[in-house]
XYZ file of C-alpha atoms in Angstrom:
647
model
C 36.502 41.459 6.946
C 33.452 39.448 7.000
C 34.151 35.325 7.934
C 30.533 34.027 8.864
C 28.125 34.727 6.208
C 25.321 32.828 4.558
C 27.254 30.460 3.043
C 29.051 32.482 0.869
C 32.737 32.397 1.501
C 34.931 35.357 1.680
C 38.504 34.491 0.103
C 37.856 36.693 -2.875
C 37.516 39.540 -0.680
C 39.774 38.788 1.833
C 43.096 40.395 -0.065
C 41.530 43.221 -1.299
C 40.558 44.048 2.282
C 43.931 43.585 3.695
C 45.964 45.315 0.635
C 43.869 48.599 1.166
C 44.944 48.537 4.723
C 48.544 48.320 3.837
C 49.462 51.050 2.198
C 47.987 53.034 5.327
C 50.378 51.180 7.529
C 53.172 51.999 4.889
C 52.446 55.796 4.996
C 52.199 55.836 8.810
C 55.991 54.427 8.936
C 57.240 56.579 6.386
C 55.976 59.717 8.156
C 57.341 58.707 11.180
C 60.889 58.191 9.684
C 60.904 61.432 7.849
C 59.798 62.937 11.184
C 62.956 62.052 12.927
C 64.990 62.851 10.361
C 63.763 66.208 10.162
C 63.727 67.010 13.823
C 67.389 65.278 14.360
C 70.256 68.015 13.637
C 73.358 66.274 12.315
C 76.753 67.115 13.927
C 78.463 66.619 10.658
C 78.044 64.860 7.173
C 78.483 61.192 7.712
C 75.757 61.582 10.665
C 73.427 63.256 7.841
C 74.194 60.518 4.988
C 73.978 57.744 7.596
C 70.606 59.193 8.507
C 69.832 59.057 5.319
C 70.457 55.676 4.205
C 68.633 53.978 6.991
C 65.332 55.459 6.531
C 64.563 53.635 3.597
C 65.822 50.431 4.747
C 63.672 50.863 8.019
C 60.534 51.710 5.583
C 61.096 48.362 3.911
C 61.872 46.068 6.500
C 58.330 47.678 8.259
C 56.386 47.287 5.097
C 57.886 43.539 4.221
C 56.823 42.818 8.003
C 53.303 44.286 7.744
C 53.155 42.102 4.346
C 54.240 38.813 5.974
C 51.106 39.559 9.070
C 48.922 40.415 6.320
C 49.529 37.248 4.216
C 49.537 34.676 7.347
C 46.075 36.646 8.301
C 44.583 36.452 4.984
C 45.835 32.218 4.745
C 44.466 31.938 8.396
C 41.198 33.683 6.880
C 40.824 31.599 4.058
C 41.925 28.254 6.103
C 38.898 29.159 8.121
C 36.468 29.985 5.364
C 37.507 26.517 3.971
C 36.292 25.121 7.197
C 32.923 26.978 7.449
C 32.485 25.963 4.173
C 33.036 22.719 4.845
C 31.037 22.761 8.016
C 28.191 24.571 6.137
C 28.220 22.001 3.478
C 28.111 19.134 6.128
C 25.235 20.631 7.928
C 23.393 21.056 4.627
C 23.676 17.158 4.252
C 23.099 16.522 8.033
C 19.782 18.445 8.097
C 18.487 17.137 4.695
C 19.322 13.483 6.042
C 17.518 14.306 9.153
C 14.432 15.739 6.836
C 14.866 12.869 4.532
C 14.469 10.661 7.671
C 11.750 12.694 9.293
C 9.878 12.520 6.120
C 10.350 8.663 5.518
C 9.128 8.444 9.163
C 5.966 10.750 8.570
C 4.817 9.155 5.509
C 4.977 5.393 7.642
C 3.002 7.144 10.261
C 0.950 8.925 7.984
C -0.083 5.232 6.288
C -0.218 3.760 9.855
C -2.711 6.702 11.004
C -4.545 6.396 7.636
C -4.867 2.668 7.903
C -5.913 2.955 11.864
C -8.679 5.151 10.622
C -10.085 3.068 8.059
C -9.782 0.233 10.497
C -11.821 2.378 13.367
C -14.235 3.488 10.396
C -14.499 -0.229 9.814
C -15.055 -0.922 13.569
C -17.762 1.791 13.906
C -19.273 0.315 10.741
C -19.605 -3.065 12.347
C -20.482 -1.080 15.742
C -23.622 0.118 13.598
C -24.678 -2.516 12.119
C -24.750 -4.643 15.472
C -26.517 -1.389 16.946
C -29.176 -1.817 14.049
C -29.712 -5.510 14.270
C -30.003 -5.110 18.112
C -32.590 -2.664 17.361
C -34.395 -4.836 15.152
C -34.311 -7.373 17.513
C -35.340 -5.644 20.267
C -38.388 -4.339 18.542
C -39.547 -7.538 17.503
C -39.339 -8.284 20.913
C -41.410 -5.605 22.129
C -43.620 -5.965 19.195
C -44.746 -9.130 20.622
C -44.688 -7.732 24.248
C -47.123 -5.349 22.980
C -49.521 -7.668 21.027
C -49.886 -9.639 24.331
C -50.427 -6.525 26.241
C -53.070 -5.242 23.912
C -54.738 -8.595 23.850
C -54.657 -8.288 27.804
C -56.381 -5.215 27.602
C -58.909 -6.212 24.884
C -59.739 -9.416 27.519
C -60.086 -7.093 30.065
C -62.441 -4.258 28.390
C -64.386 -7.213 27.227
C -64.851 -8.504 30.945
C -65.804 -5.265 32.221
C -68.421 -5.254 29.696
C -69.893 -8.831 30.156
C -69.895 -7.897 33.930
C -72.211 -4.813 33.161
C -74.342 -6.669 31.009
C -74.715 -9.391 33.657
C -75.149 -6.539 36.517
C -77.900 -5.420 33.914
C -79.201 -8.751 33.737
C -79.476 -9.428 37.356
C -81.167 -6.179 38.031
C -83.840 -6.822 35.266
C -84.390 -9.837 36.987
C -85.012 -8.220 40.610
C -87.595 -6.049 38.625
C -89.451 -9.124 36.896
C -89.157 -10.496 40.837
C -90.805 -7.490 42.105
C -93.332 -7.703 39.385
C -94.443 -11.022 40.419
C -94.583 -10.888 43.649
C -96.935 -7.853 43.092
C -98.690 -9.933 40.621
C -99.112 -12.744 43.311
C -100.365 -10.288 45.816
C -103.091 -9.043 43.891
C -104.171 -12.160 42.904
C -104.527 -13.062 46.428
C -106.326 -10.169 47.190
C -108.853 -10.945 44.122
C -109.076 -14.358 45.690
C -110.092 -13.392 48.723
C -112.423 -10.436 47.120
C -113.927 -12.564 44.732
C -116.759 -13.858 46.835
C -117.842 -9.967 47.432
C -120.028 -8.980 44.591
C -120.192 -5.448 46.378
C -116.076 -5.332 45.298
C -116.511 -5.437 41.741
C -115.099 -2.375 40.448
C -112.009 -2.822 42.922
C -111.521 -6.039 41.639
C -111.504 -4.671 38.195
C -108.929 -2.198 38.876
C -107.025 -4.811 40.806
C -107.018 -7.052 37.612
C -106.364 -3.508 35.249
C -102.967 -3.361 37.339
C -102.584 -7.202 36.923
C -102.807 -7.153 33.063
C -100.293 -3.705 33.439
C -97.952 -5.864 35.370
C -98.057 -8.445 32.823
C -97.409 -6.302 30.270
C -94.548 -4.476 32.093
C -93.354 -8.364 32.914
C -93.452 -9.456 29.233
C -91.529 -6.353 28.241
C -88.631 -7.068 30.949
C -88.580 -10.925 30.204
C -87.705 -9.572 26.458
C -85.119 -7.331 27.583
C -83.677 -9.922 29.933
C -83.278 -12.419 26.596
C -81.769 -9.752 24.986
C -79.305 -9.156 27.497
C -78.874 -12.542 28.177
C -78.129 -13.253 24.444
C -75.798 -10.341 24.316
C -74.016 -12.035 27.257
C -73.447 -15.439 25.907
C -71.951 -13.847 22.766
C -69.748 -11.404 25.277
C -69.025 -14.851 27.251
C -67.724 -16.469 24.181
C -65.844 -13.435 23.057
C -63.899 -13.286 26.756
C -63.706 -17.220 26.528
C -61.758 -16.466 23.582
C -59.739 -13.740 24.454
C -59.052 -15.677 27.209
C -57.609 -18.242 25.152
C -55.365 -15.947 23.235
C -54.054 -14.515 26.423
C -52.914 -17.753 27.621
C -51.852 -18.834 24.137
C -49.677 -15.745 23.725
C -48.154 -16.208 27.534
C -47.415 -19.878 26.900
C -45.812 -18.859 23.534
C -43.621 -16.037 25.326
C -42.311 -18.877 27.530
C -42.243 -21.671 25.234
C -42.019 -20.602 22.047
C -38.303 -20.897 20.519
C -38.561 -18.023 18.482
C -39.275 -16.179 21.679
C -36.208 -17.778 23.307
C -34.160 -17.433 20.261
C -34.724 -13.661 20.429
C -33.616 -13.446 24.243
C -30.566 -15.305 23.235
C -29.734 -13.318 20.253
C -30.189 -10.303 22.195
C -27.578 -11.465 24.676
C -25.436 -12.852 21.909
C -25.417 -9.145 20.336
C -25.243 -7.077 23.566
C -21.981 -9.303 24.185
C -20.834 -8.356 20.378
C -21.539 -4.669 21.096
C -19.593 -4.444 24.243
C -16.717 -6.115 22.592
C -16.991 -3.743 19.477
C -17.043 -0.796 21.915
C -13.819 -1.954 23.840
C -12.412 -2.504 20.109
C -13.738 1.070 19.321
C -12.056 2.494 22.617
C -8.613 0.299 21.553
C -8.927 1.878 18.228
C -9.451 5.614 19.913
C -6.119 5.148 21.922
C -4.022 4.059 18.957
C -5.204 7.068 16.972
C -4.318 9.239 19.665
C -1.067 7.766 19.905
C -0.748 8.179 16.289
C -2.008 11.812 16.331
C 0.961 12.300 18.981
C 3.463 10.858 16.672
C 2.039 13.293 13.834
C 2.714 15.980 16.425
C 5.807 15.041 17.409
C 6.675 14.847 13.697
C 5.648 18.388 12.918
C 7.521 20.250 15.865
C 10.653 18.011 14.304
C 9.956 19.313 11.008
C 9.288 22.748 12.494
C 12.923 23.083 14.337
C 14.403 22.080 11.230
C 12.802 24.791 9.126
C 13.738 26.923 11.607
C 17.460 25.661 11.559
C 17.569 25.935 7.810
C 16.084 29.356 7.703
C 18.722 30.281 10.226
C 21.523 28.716 8.490
C 20.645 29.251 5.005
C 17.968 31.514 4.717
C 15.852 29.162 2.745
C 13.561 26.124 3.929
C 14.138 24.255 0.236
C 17.891 22.673 0.326
C 19.068 20.999 -2.762
C 22.323 18.616 -2.201
C 24.275 16.091 -4.006
C 23.096 12.735 -3.821
C 26.081 10.592 -2.192
C 26.292 6.525 -2.018
C 25.867 5.130 1.305
C 28.463 2.460 1.764
C 25.652 0.523 4.254
C 23.066 0.257 1.700
C 23.117 -2.496 -0.901
C 22.601 -0.320 -4.289
C 20.724 -2.291 -7.616
C 20.819 -1.299 -10.987
C 17.865 -2.285 -13.180
C 18.418 -3.372 -16.562
C 15.848 -5.252 -18.610
C 18.039 -7.515 -20.469
C 22.244 -7.844 -20.335
C 23.713 -7.132 -23.786
C 26.631 -9.632 -24.249
C 30.203 -7.954 -24.293
C 31.380 -8.613 -27.894
C 28.113 -6.826 -29.287
C 28.950 -3.815 -27.113
C 30.044 -0.732 -29.914
C 30.705 2.039 -27.374
C 30.294 3.146 -23.559
C 27.324 1.323 -22.056
C 25.006 2.259 -19.452
C 26.358 -0.109 -17.138
C 29.925 1.540 -17.376
C 28.512 5.283 -16.581
C 26.971 3.945 -13.270
C 30.141 2.034 -12.505
C 32.000 5.533 -12.781
C 29.788 7.041 -10.114
C 30.880 4.644 -7.565
C 34.540 5.554 -8.351
C 34.808 7.877 -5.064
C 32.834 5.920 -2.821
C 33.284 2.887 -0.999
C 29.779 1.537 -2.164
C 29.126 -1.697 -4.694
C 26.372 -2.177 -6.785
C 24.283 -5.194 -8.059
C 22.728 -5.669 -11.536
C 18.747 -6.671 -11.586
C 17.385 -7.970 -14.993
C 14.268 -9.464 -15.852
C 14.255 -10.542 -19.061
C 15.334 -14.675 -19.865
C 18.752 -15.151 -21.126
C 20.166 -18.693 -21.031
C 23.596 -17.098 -21.167
C 23.030 -14.493 -18.427
C 25.625 -15.725 -15.699
C 28.270 -16.418 -18.700
C 27.964 -12.720 -19.746
C 27.899 -10.994 -16.147
C 30.943 -13.102 -16.080
C 32.742 -11.840 -18.655
C 31.963 -8.185 -18.015
C 33.471 -8.989 -14.627
C 36.581 -10.066 -15.733
C 36.933 -7.852 -18.456
C 37.723 -5.075 -16.168
C 35.513 -2.561 -17.131
C 33.138 -2.710 -14.058
C 34.875 -2.063 -10.741
C 32.494 -1.913 -7.998
C 29.553 -4.628 -9.422
C 28.828 -7.639 -7.683
C 26.213 -10.061 -8.615
C 23.467 -10.187 -10.765
C 19.994 -10.530 -10.193
C 17.302 -12.261 -12.245
C 14.402 -14.412 -11.643
C 14.573 -17.108 -13.970
C 18.259 -17.194 -12.918
C 16.935 -18.123 -9.155
C 15.236 -21.097 -10.221
C 18.726 -22.752 -10.751
C 20.688 -21.164 -7.903
C 20.714 -24.368 -5.989
C 21.877 -26.493 -8.778
C 24.405 -28.717 -7.455
C 25.757 -29.935 -10.892
C 29.452 -28.769 -11.396
C 30.089 -30.568 -14.760
C 28.714 -31.753 -17.660
C 25.430 -34.368 -17.506
C 23.889 -36.759 -19.404
C 20.820 -35.801 -21.464
C 17.879 -38.109 -21.726
C 15.628 -36.848 -24.278
C 12.224 -37.712 -23.511
C 11.373 -39.672 -26.925
C 8.829 -42.825 -27.360
C 11.174 -45.900 -26.991
C 8.396 -47.925 -29.051
C 9.635 -45.907 -32.231
C 12.380 -46.830 -34.209
C 14.768 -43.466 -34.189
C 17.847 -43.145 -36.318
C 20.813 -40.739 -36.468
C 20.631 -38.470 -39.507
C 23.325 -36.077 -38.469
C 25.882 -35.863 -36.238
C 26.782 -39.043 -34.220
C 25.430 -41.334 -31.716
C 26.913 -39.571 -28.715
C 26.371 -36.088 -29.733
C 23.509 -36.208 -32.542
C 22.352 -33.131 -34.267
C 19.347 -34.566 -36.002
C 17.147 -37.747 -34.983
C 14.264 -39.456 -37.319
C 11.434 -41.929 -36.431
C 11.791 -44.454 -38.723
C 8.169 -43.789 -39.988
C 9.698 -40.159 -40.580
C 6.660 -38.296 -38.389
C 8.819 -37.757 -35.843
C 12.287 -35.912 -35.889
C 14.174 -33.947 -33.604
C 17.273 -31.481 -33.935
C 19.949 -30.601 -31.169
C 21.913 -27.569 -31.195
C 25.604 -27.177 -29.387
C 27.405 -24.586 -27.820
C 30.758 -24.074 -28.702
C 31.998 -26.302 -25.921
C 29.453 -29.061 -27.002
C 27.608 -28.342 -24.298
C 23.840 -28.819 -25.377
C 21.874 -25.557 -26.115
C 18.441 -26.465 -27.285
C 16.487 -29.196 -28.417
C 13.460 -28.798 -31.023
C 10.835 -31.247 -31.482
C 8.570 -31.484 -34.711
C 5.579 -33.817 -35.448
C 5.109 -34.015 -39.771
C 8.125 -31.404 -39.938
C 6.004 -28.896 -38.062
C 7.804 -27.527 -34.716
C 5.822 -28.393 -31.468
C 8.194 -27.732 -28.994
C 11.880 -26.591 -28.110
C 13.648 -27.062 -24.931
C 16.536 -24.517 -23.630
C 19.389 -26.039 -21.454
C 22.341 -24.164 -19.855
C 26.264 -24.998 -20.026
C 25.516 -28.075 -17.131
C 22.928 -29.531 -19.736
C 20.389 -28.628 -17.370
C 16.991 -28.303 -18.495
C 15.967 -24.509 -18.179
C 12.805 -23.919 -19.990
C 10.739 -25.833 -22.819
C 7.909 -23.284 -24.759
C 4.818 -25.164 -26.879
C 4.003 -23.564 -30.105
C 0.649 -22.410 -30.667
C -0.969 -24.909 -32.918
C -3.653 -22.202 -34.375
C 0.372 -19.672 -35.327
C 3.722 -21.438 -35.703
C 4.578 -17.967 -35.214
C 3.655 -17.461 -31.640
C 4.096 -19.432 -28.448
C 1.181 -21.116 -26.918
C 2.957 -21.616 -23.273
C 5.967 -21.188 -21.441
C 7.275 -23.713 -18.958
C 10.494 -22.900 -16.689
C 12.143 -25.575 -13.975
C 13.964 -25.968 -11.026
C 17.327 -27.832 -11.145
C 15.213 -31.194 -10.425
C 12.889 -30.455 -12.986
C 10.176 -29.452 -11.153
C 8.139 -26.685 -12.675
C 8.713 -22.999 -11.073
C 7.038 -20.593 -13.299
C 4.496 -21.380 -16.416
C 3.353 -18.588 -18.994
C 0.298 -19.162 -20.878
C -0.299 -17.053 -23.889
C -3.544 -15.524 -25.105
C -4.330 -13.462 -28.088
C -4.820 -10.648 -25.851
C -2.667 -11.317 -22.307
C -0.392 -13.834 -21.173
C -1.273 -15.378 -17.708
C 1.943 -15.826 -14.808
C 1.528 -18.625 -12.764
C 4.402 -19.892 -9.912
C 4.589 -23.025 -8.370
C 6.020 -24.440 -5.520
C 7.951 -27.550 -4.959
C 4.846 -29.490 -4.016
C 3.371 -28.679 -7.633
C 1.039 -26.460 -6.281
C 0.270 -22.882 -7.707
C 1.334 -20.349 -5.729
C 0.152 -17.613 -7.225
C -1.235 -16.044 -10.721
C -0.644 -12.822 -12.118
C -2.540 -11.180 -15.528
C 0.697 -9.797 -16.577
C 4.504 -10.185 -16.813
C 4.983 -7.053 -15.310
C 2.863 -7.991 -12.107
C 5.116 -10.718 -11.788
C 8.262 -9.030 -11.881
C 7.012 -6.177 -9.802
C 6.144 -8.664 -6.910
C 9.626 -10.525 -7.588
C 11.303 -7.795 -6.526
C 9.621 -6.679 -3.839
C 9.170 -10.521 -2.523
C 12.730 -12.167 -3.366
C 15.067 -9.491 -4.697
C 14.580 -6.615 -2.672
C 13.154 -7.103 0.658
C 15.516 -5.362 2.997
C 14.863 -1.574 3.866
C 18.737 -0.671 3.086
C 18.058 -1.969 -0.539
C 17.785 0.935 -3.008
C 16.892 0.116 -6.778
C 18.164 2.047 -9.444
C 15.990 2.212 -12.420
C 14.775 4.590 -15.098
C 11.316 6.279 -14.896
C 10.688 4.533 -18.698
C 10.561 1.343 -17.257
C 6.806 -0.367 -17.439
C 6.353 -0.828 -13.785
C 8.124 2.206 -12.485
C 5.043 3.988 -11.254
C 3.367 0.829 -10.060
C 6.433 0.522 -7.428
C 6.368 4.495 -7.125
C 3.054 3.892 -5.924
C 3.569 0.795 -4.002
C 3.179 1.495 -0.463
C 3.905 -1.995 0.577
C 7.780 -2.227 -0.776
C 10.383 -2.102 1.753
C 13.031 -1.130 -0.650
C 13.930 2.501 -1.617
C 13.319 3.351 -5.157
C 15.831 5.955 -6.545
C 14.632 7.180 -10.393
C 16.923 7.611 -12.868
C 15.609 10.561 -15.026
C 16.522 10.699 -19.098
C 13.942 12.658 -20.243
C 10.930 15.048 -18.703
C 8.635 14.680 -21.230
C 6.114 12.486 -18.903
C 5.517 15.802 -16.916
C 2.617 14.132 -14.648
C 5.499 11.829 -13.893
C 7.733 14.141 -12.843
C 5.067 16.253 -10.965
C 4.374 12.582 -8.621
C 8.282 11.833 -8.164
C 8.985 15.925 -6.710
C 5.798 16.109 -5.247
C 5.561 16.668 -1.532
C 4.273 13.329 -0.514
C 6.031 11.637 -2.922
C 8.313 8.508 -1.221
C 11.412 9.622 -3.392
C 14.286 11.637 -1.535
C 17.189 10.277 -4.321
C 16.911 11.120 -7.695
C 19.709 10.708 -10.870
C 19.272 12.562 -13.560
C 21.146 12.371 -17.319
C 22.297 15.579 -18.114
C 22.046 19.264 -17.013
C 19.500 19.869 -18.978
C 17.405 17.378 -17.412
C 18.736 18.815 -13.965
C 17.472 22.097 -14.291
C 13.818 21.241 -15.651
C 13.788 19.017 -12.522
C 15.009 22.169 -10.233
C 11.937 24.286 -11.713
C 9.797 21.821 -10.406
C 11.089 21.205 -7.374
C 8.977 22.805 -4.107
C 10.725 20.612 -1.791
C 14.462 19.402 -0.325
C 16.232 16.869 -2.657
C 19.197 14.736 -3.221
C 20.324 15.211 -6.810
C 23.326 13.343 -9.260
C 23.821 14.719 -12.551
C 25.748 11.754 -14.691
C 26.711 14.064 -17.119
C 27.289 17.632 -15.730
C 28.881 19.173 -18.569
C 25.811 18.277 -20.853
C 28.748 16.284 -23.040
C 26.986 13.329 -24.663
C 29.030 10.512 -26.701
C 28.197 10.065 -30.312
C 27.073 7.205 -31.077
C 28.353 5.115 -33.917
C 26.114 5.580 -37.272
C 26.565 1.827 -38.262
C 23.272 -0.398 -36.868
C 24.310 -2.026 -33.777
C 22.484 -5.457 -32.365
C 20.766 -5.187 -28.918
C 20.275 -8.231 -27.766
C 17.003 -9.412 -25.600
C 17.342 -12.460 -25.474
C 13.843 -14.621 -24.000
C 12.759 -18.014 -25.052
C 13.208 -17.940 -29.062
C 10.004 -17.703 -30.179
C 9.132 -19.919 -33.244
C 9.756 -18.536 -36.643
């Protein structure tokens, strides 16, 4: 009898096995009785008759005992199988819960790693820019030093040339001096021999030598003059170079640019050092996150091994169960008044999902509805909802702090210089007021309890604005009509209980601008679409805790924005009613998707999801049998109450 199998109960096989063993025991017992009867010879007929009667009785008692024992064992096996099945289901849920947690942690770690990697790359980019900046400044400093060295080298070369030229001039001067001395000697000899007529030939020879000396001296004089001219030029060049060297040295010592370069180099070196330290710190953080990623990978592998061991699979699908420790919120763009419901509504279906749990849910709506609080109170008091709590709405939040508990008097913002007359209604509760000139008029509408519902202001019989009030006569909003097209609004303003502006919408031809305003009348944020505003409000005001869980239909306009938003803190639970948008379904069931729990409308959608799943998931089916309620053929009214558009 197989008790512990791969998740399959053996309840059906247990009776068959036990029953197959029972006849063997029965045959054995019967054989024993027959054998005893055959071997014992009766002494008389009474003993024979007694033996023949006692044998069937003994056989029946033995069979009953065996049957009772078998039934007891079967019951025990069934109990063990039931316990085993419950334990396997609990183990499966536990493994999936651990895997969901690890997936959430992994997403957070991967997100942190990506941010750190981006930060490290940004820091390295800054480091590279600082290095480039330092290289440029150092190159400029090197260029200045090279220019000074080049000037000094040129000065040295020209000085050496000048020295050579001076030495050449001195040598020429010495040669001329020698020639001059030789000439003077020859002239002396001539003066001494001039009175001797016998020495004329010798005198002519010496005179010829003197003439040659004069020619040579003239040549040397010309060469000396040329050298002296070159020396003068060279001295000027050397003097200019000397001045350049002195000027550059003085500039390098006193010039602000050079000092600034030195200062900038010191500052850049300091920044480079700090950036290097920052890079080192980034590397340390990345190593720590890598270690976390490694630890998560090991834990994932451990869970995978456990799944293979216990369930022979790495992909497990479990029923999604509500956790009482979580705050569940169901999204609906609007809330239909209870009196307008013609059949079972979506809220009742959601409410039934919580029947066998200790969890509760709140309702979140985004449409403006001046009667929202009263409609929600009707839902709660009617008894159709048993697990619902509060209604959450951005426009209702503006009035949360209202201290007004009774109807307040309303002072209409009318020009007191005009003579206003009541044309309909009473003085205390007028229904129409008109100025004496007839150019301005005001109409007022009341609820059944006579609380003020709305006030319309007309100019020359043309509506230009309308004010909306709650049941305590507190001003909620004002809508201004587009003067170019009376069918559209130009703007809408929503107020706090103290009449300060909380939100303003300005309508253009192709878009709307939404602005939030703080109590100090300062614009806080601006949004290009209403969906952007609603998404921001959910993240920053309505659902700010990790235990918050939003159940939202995938057809909601900003569902994909919430799905891709890594900054939101609350859990997203998609409500899938159709699978036409295949790309969106793939995003939801993808391995890196943040979604762990989903709710599907029926079994058909459930099967499509199962075929696309490649990972673990918790799934809840609203209508497992696939039964849908027939809707009434008569037209039903779906109320989507905004501030009424002027028509």
